[in-house]
Every structure is written in C-alpha cells, then in structure tokens.
Coordinates of C-alpha atoms and ligand atoms in Angstrom, one line a residue:
M6 CA 0.1 0.0 0.0
S7 CA 1.4 3.4 -0.8
V8 CA 1.7 6.0 1.8
F9 CA -1.4 8.1 0.4
E10 CA -3.5 5.0 0.6
S11 CA -2.5 4.4 4.0
F12 CA -3.9 7.9 4.9
G13 CA -7.2 6.7 3.3
L14 CA -6.5 8.9 0.3
R15 CA -7.6 7.6 -3.2
K16 CA -4.9 6.1 -5.4
V17 CA -4.1 8.3 -8.4
I18 CA -3.2 7.2 -11.9
N19 CA -1.8 10.2 -13.5
A20 CA -2.1 10.4 -17.2
S21 CA -2.2 14.2 -17.8
G22 CA 1.4 15.0 -17.4
K23 CA 3.6 16.9 -14.7
M24 CA 0.8 18.4 -12.9
T25 CA 1.5 20.3 -9.6
A26 CA -2.0 19.6 -8.5
L27 CA -1.3 15.8 -8.7
G28 CA 2.2 16.0 -7.0
A29 CA 4.1 16.9 -10.2
S30 CA 6.7 14.0 -10.6
A31 CA 7.4 10.5 -9.0
V32 CA 11.3 10.6 -8.3
S33 CA 13.8 7.8 -9.1
D34 CA 15.2 5.7 -6.3
E35 CA 18.6 7.7 -6.4
V36 CA 16.6 10.9 -5.7
A37 CA 14.4 9.3 -3.0
E38 CA 17.7 8.1 -1.4
A39 CA 19.0 11.6 -1.5
L40 CA 16.0 13.1 0.1
K41 CA 16.0 10.4 2.8
Q42 CA 19.7 10.7 3.8
A43 CA 19.4 14.7 3.7
S44 CA 16.6 14.6 5.9
Q45 CA 18.2 12.6 8.6
D46 CA 21.5 14.5 8.8
Y47 CA 22.7 18.2 9.4
V48 CA 24.6 20.5 7.0
D49 CA 25.9 24.2 7.0
I50 CA 23.0 25.7 5.0
D51 CA 24.9 28.7 3.7
E52 CA 27.8 26.3 2.4
M53 CA 25.0 23.9 1.0
M54 CA 23.3 26.7 -0.8
E55 CA 26.8 27.9 -2.5
F56 CA 27.6 24.4 -3.4
A57 CA 24.0 24.0 -5.0
G58 CA 24.7 27.2 -6.9
K59 CA 27.6 25.6 -8.3
V60 CA 25.9 22.4 -9.5
I61 CA 23.1 24.6 -11.1
A62 CA 25.7 26.4 -12.9
E63 CA 27.3 23.3 -14.2
Y64 CA 24.3 21.8 -15.6
T65 CA 22.7 25.0 -17.0
G66 CA 25.9 26.6 -18.5
S67 CA 25.4 29.6 -16.3
E68 CA 27.8 31.5 -14.0
D69 CA 26.0 30.4 -10.9
G70 CA 22.4 29.4 -9.5
C71 CA 20.0 29.6 -6.5
P72 CA 17.9 26.6 -5.5
T73 CA 14.1 27.4 -4.6
C74 CA 11.1 25.6 -3.3
G75 CA 9.5 25.9 -6.8
A76 CA 9.5 28.0 -9.9
A77 CA 6.7 30.2 -8.7
A78 CA 9.2 31.1 -5.7
G79 CA 11.9 31.6 -8.3
I80 CA 9.9 34.2 -10.0
A81 CA 9.4 36.1 -6.9
I82 CA 13.0 35.9 -5.8
S83 CA 14.3 36.8 -9.4
V84 CA 12.2 39.8 -9.2
A85 CA 13.3 40.9 -5.7
S86 CA 16.9 40.3 -6.7
V87 CA 16.7 42.7 -9.6
I88 CA 15.2 45.4 -7.3
T89 CA 17.4 44.9 -4.2
G90 CA 20.8 43.6 -5.5
K91 CA 22.6 42.5 -2.4
N92 CA 21.5 45.5 -0.3
L93 CA 20.4 43.8 3.1
T94 CA 18.3 46.8 4.0
L95 CA 16.3 46.7 0.8
I96 CA 16.1 43.0 0.9
E97 CA 14.2 43.0 4.2
R98 CA 11.9 45.9 2.8
I99 CA 10.5 43.8 -0.1
P100 CA 7.7 43.6 -1.1
D101 CA 7.7 47.2 -0.2
S102 CA 9.6 48.7 -3.0
E103 CA 8.2 52.3 -2.9
G104 CA 10.5 54.7 -4.7
L105 CA 12.9 51.8 -6.1
R106 CA 13.2 50.8 -9.8
N107 CA 10.5 48.1 -9.5
E108 CA 8.7 47.8 -12.9
I109 CA 8.7 44.5 -14.6
I110 CA 7.6 44.7 -18.2
I111 CA 5.7 41.6 -19.4
Q112 CA 3.8 40.9 -22.8
K113 CA 0.1 40.8 -22.2
G114 CA -0.2 37.3 -23.8
Q115 CA 2.2 36.0 -21.3
Q116 CA 0.6 37.4 -18.1
I117 CA -0.7 33.9 -17.1
H118 CA -2.3 31.6 -14.5
F119 CA -0.1 28.5 -14.0
G120 CA -2.2 27.4 -11.1
A121 CA -1.5 30.8 -9.4
S122 CA -0.9 34.2 -11.3
I123 CA 2.6 35.3 -12.6
G124 CA 1.3 38.8 -11.6
Q125 CA 0.9 37.8 -7.9
M126 CA 4.3 36.3 -7.9
I127 CA 5.9 39.4 -9.3
R128 CA 4.0 41.3 -6.6
I129 CA 5.6 39.3 -3.9
G130 CA 8.9 39.9 -5.2
G131 CA 8.3 43.8 -4.8
G132 CA 7.8 44.3 -8.6
S133 CA 5.2 46.0 -10.5
A134 CA 4.1 44.4 -13.6
V135 CA 3.8 46.6 -16.6
E136 CA 1.8 44.6 -19.2
V137 CA 2.4 45.7 -22.8
G138 CA 0.4 45.2 -25.8
S139 CA -2.8 43.3 -26.2
A140 CA -3.6 39.6 -25.4
N141 CA -2.8 38.5 -28.9
K142 CA -0.7 41.2 -30.3
V143 CA 2.6 42.7 -29.0
E144 CA 4.9 44.9 -31.2
A145 CA 8.5 45.4 -30.3
D146 CA 7.5 49.2 -29.9
H147 CA 5.3 48.4 -27.1
I148 CA 8.0 46.9 -25.2
R149 CA 10.5 49.7 -26.1
Q150 CA 8.1 52.3 -25.3
A151 CA 7.3 50.9 -21.9
I152 CA 10.8 51.2 -20.5
T153 CA 11.4 54.1 -18.0
E154 CA 14.0 54.9 -15.3
K155 CA 11.8 52.6 -13.1
T156 CA 12.3 49.4 -15.3
A157 CA 14.0 46.7 -13.2
A158 CA 13.6 43.8 -15.7
L159 CA 12.0 42.3 -18.8
L160 CA 10.3 39.1 -18.1
Y161 CA 9.5 36.4 -20.7
V162 CA 7.4 33.6 -20.0
K163 CA 8.1 30.5 -22.1
S164 CA 4.9 28.2 -21.5
H165 CA 2.2 26.4 -23.3
H166 CA -0.1 28.4 -21.0
A167 CA 0.9 31.6 -22.9
V168 CA -0.5 33.0 -26.2
Q169 CA 1.8 31.4 -28.8
K170 CA 0.9 33.8 -31.7
G171 CA 1.3 37.5 -31.9
M172 CA 4.0 37.9 -29.1
Q173 CA 7.4 39.2 -29.6
P174 CA 10.0 36.4 -29.8
I175 CA 12.8 36.0 -26.9
E176 CA 15.5 37.3 -29.2
T177 CA 13.7 40.5 -29.8
M178 CA 12.9 41.1 -26.1
M179 CA 16.4 40.3 -25.1
E180 CA 18.0 42.7 -27.6
I181 CA 15.7 45.3 -26.1
A182 CA 17.0 44.5 -22.6
K183 CA 20.6 44.5 -23.7
A184 CA 20.2 47.8 -25.5
N185 CA 18.8 49.5 -22.3
N186 CA 21.0 47.5 -19.9
I187 CA 18.2 46.0 -18.1
P188 CA 18.2 42.7 -16.9
F189 CA 16.2 39.9 -18.8
I190 CA 14.5 37.0 -16.9
I191 CA 12.9 34.0 -18.7
D192 CA 10.6 31.9 -16.8
A193 CA 11.1 28.4 -18.3
A194 CA 9.4 26.4 -15.7
A195 CA 8.3 23.4 -17.6
E196 CA 11.2 23.5 -20.3
E197 CA 13.2 20.4 -20.8
D198 CA 16.2 22.2 -22.0
F199 CA 18.3 23.5 -19.1
K200 CA 21.0 25.3 -21.3
K201 CA 19.3 26.9 -24.2
Y202 CA 18.1 30.1 -22.6
I203 CA 21.4 31.0 -20.8
K204 CA 23.3 30.0 -24.1
M205 CA 20.9 32.7 -25.6
G206 CA 22.0 35.1 -23.1
A207 CA 19.3 35.6 -20.6
D208 CA 20.4 37.1 -17.5
I209 CA 18.1 34.9 -15.1
V210 CA 16.3 31.7 -16.0
I211 CA 13.8 30.0 -13.8
Y212 CA 13.0 26.2 -14.0
S213 CA 10.7 24.0 -11.8
G214 CA 12.5 21.0 -10.2
G215 CA 9.5 18.7 -10.4
K216 CA 8.6 19.1 -13.9
A217 CA 10.9 18.2 -16.7
L218 CA 13.8 17.4 -14.3
E219 CA 11.6 15.0 -12.3
G220 CA 13.1 16.1 -9.3
P221 CA 11.4 16.7 -5.8
T222 CA 9.0 19.7 -5.2
S223 CA 11.8 22.4 -5.9
G224 CA 13.0 25.1 -8.4
L225 CA 16.1 26.7 -9.6
I226 CA 17.1 30.0 -10.8
C227 CA 20.5 30.2 -12.7
G228 CA 22.3 33.0 -14.3
K229 CA 24.8 35.8 -13.9
K230 CA 26.9 35.6 -10.7
D231 CA 25.8 39.1 -8.9
L232 CA 22.1 38.3 -9.5
M233 CA 22.5 34.8 -8.3
E234 CA 24.2 36.0 -5.0
A235 CA 21.4 38.5 -4.8
C236 CA 18.8 35.7 -5.1
R237 CA 20.5 33.6 -2.4
M238 CA 20.4 36.6 -0.1
Q239 CA 16.6 36.9 -0.6
Y240 CA 16.5 34.1 1.9
K241 CA 17.1 36.7 4.6
G242 CA 13.9 38.3 3.3
I243 CA 11.1 37.2 1.2
G244 CA 12.6 34.0 0.5
R245 CA 12.4 32.8 4.1
P246 CA 8.6 31.9 3.9
M247 CA 9.3 30.0 0.7
K248 CA 12.5 28.3 1.9
I249 CA 13.7 25.2 0.2
G250 CA 15.0 22.7 3.1
K251 CA 18.2 20.7 3.1
E252 CA 16.3 17.5 1.7
G253 CA 14.9 19.6 -1.2
V254 CA 18.4 20.8 -2.2
A255 CA 19.9 17.4 -1.9
G256 CA 17.1 15.8 -4.0
L257 CA 17.4 18.7 -6.6
I258 CA 21.2 18.0 -6.9
A259 CA 20.5 14.5 -7.4
A260 CA 17.9 15.0 -10.0
L261 CA 20.2 17.4 -11.9
R262 CA 23.1 14.9 -11.8
Q263 CA 21.0 12.0 -13.3
Y264 CA 19.1 14.4 -15.7
P265 CA 21.8 14.0 -18.5
Y266 CA 21.4 10.2 -18.6
K267 CA 17.6 10.0 -18.4
E268 CA 16.4 8.0 -21.3
D269 CA 13.7 9.6 -23.4
N270 CA 12.1 6.6 -25.1
P271 CA 9.8 7.7 -27.6
D272 CA 9.6 4.2 -29.0
D273 CA 8.4 2.9 -25.6
Q274 CA 5.9 5.7 -25.4
I275 CA 4.5 5.0 -28.8
A276 CA 4.2 1.1 -28.0
R277 CA 2.4 1.7 -24.8
M278 CA 0.0 4.2 -26.4
T279 CA -0.6 2.0 -29.5
K280 CA -1.7 -0.9 -27.1
L281 CA -4.1 1.5 -25.4
C282 CA -5.6 2.5 -28.7
E283 CA -5.7 -1.0 -29.8
S284 CA -7.7 -1.8 -26.7
L285 CA -10.1 1.1 -27.2
K286 CA -10.5 0.4 -30.7
T287 CA -13.6 -1.8 -30.2
V288 CA -15.5 0.8 -28.4
N289 CA -18.3 2.3 -30.1
G290 CA -17.9 6.3 -30.1
L291 CA -14.2 6.6 -29.5
T292 CA -11.3 7.3 -32.1
C293 CA -7.9 6.8 -30.7
S294 CA -4.6 7.8 -32.4
I295 CA -1.1 8.7 -31.3
K296 CA 0.0 12.4 -31.4
Q297 CA 3.0 14.0 -30.8
D298 CA 3.3 17.1 -28.5
E299 CA 1.9 20.4 -29.8
A300 CA 5.0 22.1 -28.8
G301 CA 7.2 19.4 -30.7
R302 CA 8.6 18.0 -27.7
A303 CA 9.5 14.1 -28.1
I304 CA 6.2 13.2 -26.1
Y305 CA 3.7 10.9 -27.9
R306 CA 0.4 10.8 -26.5
A307 CA -2.6 8.8 -27.1
Q308 CA -5.6 11.1 -28.3
I309 CA -8.9 10.0 -27.5
E310 CA -11.9 11.6 -29.5
V311 CA -15.3 11.3 -28.2
D312 CA -18.3 11.1 -30.4
T313 CA -20.9 12.0 -27.9
D314 CA -24.0 10.7 -30.2
K315 CA -22.5 7.2 -30.5
A316 CA -20.7 7.0 -26.8
G317 CA -23.6 8.2 -25.1
L318 CA -21.7 10.8 -23.1
T319 CA -19.6 13.6 -23.6
A320 CA -15.7 14.0 -23.2
E321 CA -16.4 16.2 -20.1
Q322 CA -18.5 13.6 -18.7
L323 CA -16.0 10.8 -19.5
L324 CA -13.4 12.9 -17.9
H325 CA -15.2 13.6 -14.7
R326 CA -16.5 9.8 -14.3
L327 CA -12.7 8.8 -14.6
E328 CA -11.6 11.7 -11.9
I329 CA -14.2 10.6 -9.3
G330 CA -13.3 6.8 -9.6
N331 CA -11.0 4.7 -7.3
P332 CA -8.3 4.7 -8.4
A333 CA -8.9 8.3 -9.6
I334 CA -7.7 8.7 -13.3
Y335 CA -6.5 12.1 -14.6
L336 CA -6.3 12.5 -18.3
R337 CA -5.0 15.5 -20.2
H338 CA -8.0 17.8 -20.8
H339 CA -6.7 20.9 -22.7
Y340 CA -9.2 20.2 -25.6
V341 CA -11.9 18.5 -23.5
N342 CA -14.3 21.4 -25.0
I343 CA -13.9 19.9 -28.6
G344 CA -14.4 16.5 -27.6
I345 CA -10.7 15.5 -27.1
L346 CA -8.9 13.9 -24.3
A347 CA -5.3 12.7 -24.2
V348 CA -3.1 10.1 -22.2
D349 CA 0.3 11.2 -21.4
P350 CA 2.6 8.3 -21.0
R351 CA 5.4 10.0 -19.2
P352 CA 3.9 9.9 -15.5
L353 CA 2.1 6.5 -16.2
L354 CA 3.8 3.5 -13.9
K355 CA 4.0 0.3 -15.7
G356 CA 0.7 -1.3 -16.8
Q357 CA -1.5 1.6 -16.0
E358 CA -2.6 2.0 -19.6
E359 CA -4.4 -1.2 -19.3
V360 CA -6.2 0.1 -16.1
I361 CA -7.0 3.2 -17.8
A362 CA -8.4 1.3 -21.2
N363 CA -10.6 -1.1 -19.0
T364 CA -11.9 1.8 -16.9
I365 CA -13.0 3.7 -20.0
K366 CA -14.5 0.6 -21.5
S367 CA -16.5 -0.1 -18.4
I368 CA -17.7 3.4 -18.1
L369 CA -18.8 3.4 -21.7
N370 CA -20.5 -0.1 -21.5
E371 CA -22.6 1.2 -18.8
E372 CA -23.7 4.2 -21.1
Q373 CA -24.5 2.2 -24.4
P374 CA -27.4 0.0 -25.1
K375 CA -26.5 -3.6 -25.5
Ligands
LIG427 C1 4.3 25.2 -13.3 C2 4.8 26.7 -13.7 C3 5.4 27.6 -12.9 C4 5.2 27.2 -11.2 O1 6.2 26.2 -10.9 P1 6.2 25.5 -9.5 O2 7.6 24.8 -9.7 O3 4.9 24.6 -9.5 O4 6.2 26.6 -8.6 C5 5.6 28.9 -13.0 N1 5.6 29.2 -14.4 C6 5.2 28.5 -15.2 C7 5.2 28.9 -16.7 C8 4.8 27.1 -15.0 O5 4.4 26.3 -16.0

C-alpha cells in the first residue's frame, strides 16, 4: 500500500502530465535516497546553498545558481533580486519597493495563470508588472516604449499556457533589454532544455525542479553571478517563507546529476500508447490515435476523440467519471471542449495504460445500450 493510500486517500493514476495538482513527479530511487539521507542529517545551510549554486551552474552552463522551493518562488525571488541587488536593508523591505526601480515589463499574452498568477508572484517579489500590448498582439515598440527609469527587468514567459501567436520572440525582447542595460528574465518552468536560454544570453532563467527534471518539489534559478548571489540573499527576506529545505536541495542536486542520463524513450511511449488505442478500438464512439506533443517535444500521447452521439456521453462527462473513480484517473484535457482527451505516457507507471483502457470501457459499456 502506498503512503497516500495508508492515509485513506484515493490512489491516483496520472495520465495528464507533470501536474502540480497531482504531485508533479514521482522521483527515482536515487533522488528518493538523497531526500531520505539529507533529512536524517545536518549541514551548514549557507555552504550547501553555495554548493548547490555551483551544481546548478554546471548543469545549466550559467555562472551561478540558486535553489528554490519551486519555479513560482523562483519568479518572486528573481524579481526581488533585480530590485534590491545585495543590499540587505532593501532585501528586508520587500515586497515594499516604493521609490525603487521596480517595474517588470511583460507581454500581455504571457501574463498567465499556471495554477497561481504570474502577476502575483511578481508583486510578492516587490515588482510592479507593466503589461504591454494586447492579449493576442504585441509589437517590439510596445516593449521599447514601456521602458522608463523605473524598469527593473523584462520578463519572458516560455509556456504552453501563454498565447503562442502575436507575441514578440525571446530574441527581440532580449535585444531590447540589452540595448537598455536591463536584466532579462525567462520563466522556463516546464522546459526540458536546461542550457538553451542561458546560452541565448538571458541574465536569469527559472525552472521547476518537479517538472521536466523529475526532481522533488523544488525549483532553480540560474544566471549571472551577482544576480544569483542577490537571489540567495533573499533567503534573509521574502525567501524565508518560501525556503527550500536541505532535503529539497539534496534531491534537486541528485535530479540534476541524473538528468543528462535520463532516457527519453519515444519508442516505448509509442508502443504503450498504441496498445491503449488497440484496446479502445472496439469501443463505439471513441477514436484513438497517437499524437506528438503540440510544442514538438519528444512526447507521444494517445489522443481519444469522443463522439457524443455514439458514446452516449460527452468528453467532459467521461473525464469527470474517470476523475471521481477509485483509482482516480486524470487524463490531459486541454481540448476537452472540442471532445478530445489525451493520455500522457510519461507519468504512467507500468501497466497503468491497461487500467485506463479497462476503466474507460466499463464506463462506456454502462452508457451504451447492449
Ligand atoms: C508550473 C509553472 C510555474 C510554477 O512552478 P512550480 O515549480 O510549481 O512553482 C511557473 N511558471 C510556469 C510557466 C509554469 O508552467
């Protein structure tokens, strides 16, 4: 029995992705061992944080780094760092940043909600978000013309949650930041490439430790040395109520060290999802096919289309029935409004695709006249 089942909580089959609401990632034995050992021992925390910065630097190609309890904390801490630098008096004053250079420019289509709003994370860090352009259209001039003597940073949000069309690309925003000598921050929370944005020239890049990295609940910031020192110093200020513990840091380091060796196995994903589709083939009202990730990542999901008339229920209803069951099954549902559900093979433990297929079949059999 799992620890959650021993609490009387329902077993969860996660077929939706690295969802914070479902616990993000299930870590490897190596990462779990690091978490366990760290939690049963002592360490000089300042020394550990500096060491973690060096490990983050090594795996991201940056000058230095700062571990956090998540990417959301990473946004707040990064924003605070560009406002206060390493000035302790200012660090202790955040989120009150009155009179300081505190404006954070963000494109309107990237002012998103990832489970909480980016705008609020900026405010926690003492920033004042300046949204530019419209939700579906931003011109380079909108960004340029928003810059004032109060601008503290430009923030780009790389995310499937953001509007993908009509926004200015990273390159343009970075060029504007550089031309004006203003730090450029990228929130790359769910991205898989831990080197790309530093290589492009960003001053600060933020990642989640629990998403692509498959680490524990954690996050990391990487970038320029002075800024990373300023980030670590925020633990004397706003970082304190969002601190990452020694366990989290040890787990994050273990996850970084194994990441380059992690196998992405698209063949295995395709084989498992094909099996799932085969199994659903006989079900009236469902069409199942293999689809590559919308953003072009090496993820192959099973896409299930629900024909309501034939299936006897809508995709929303099927999704809901799966979620309230025991085990609770969570499918990906970005397109449920057009009748499409998807099964993400990455978080699925062995054999769970069969449980999903069988559960879907039994739900539909109840709905369909024999
Ligand atoms: C998930 C996400 C976050 C928050 O990450 P946590 O590690 O859960 O704090 C922030 N920004 C974006 C774009 C995200 O997708």
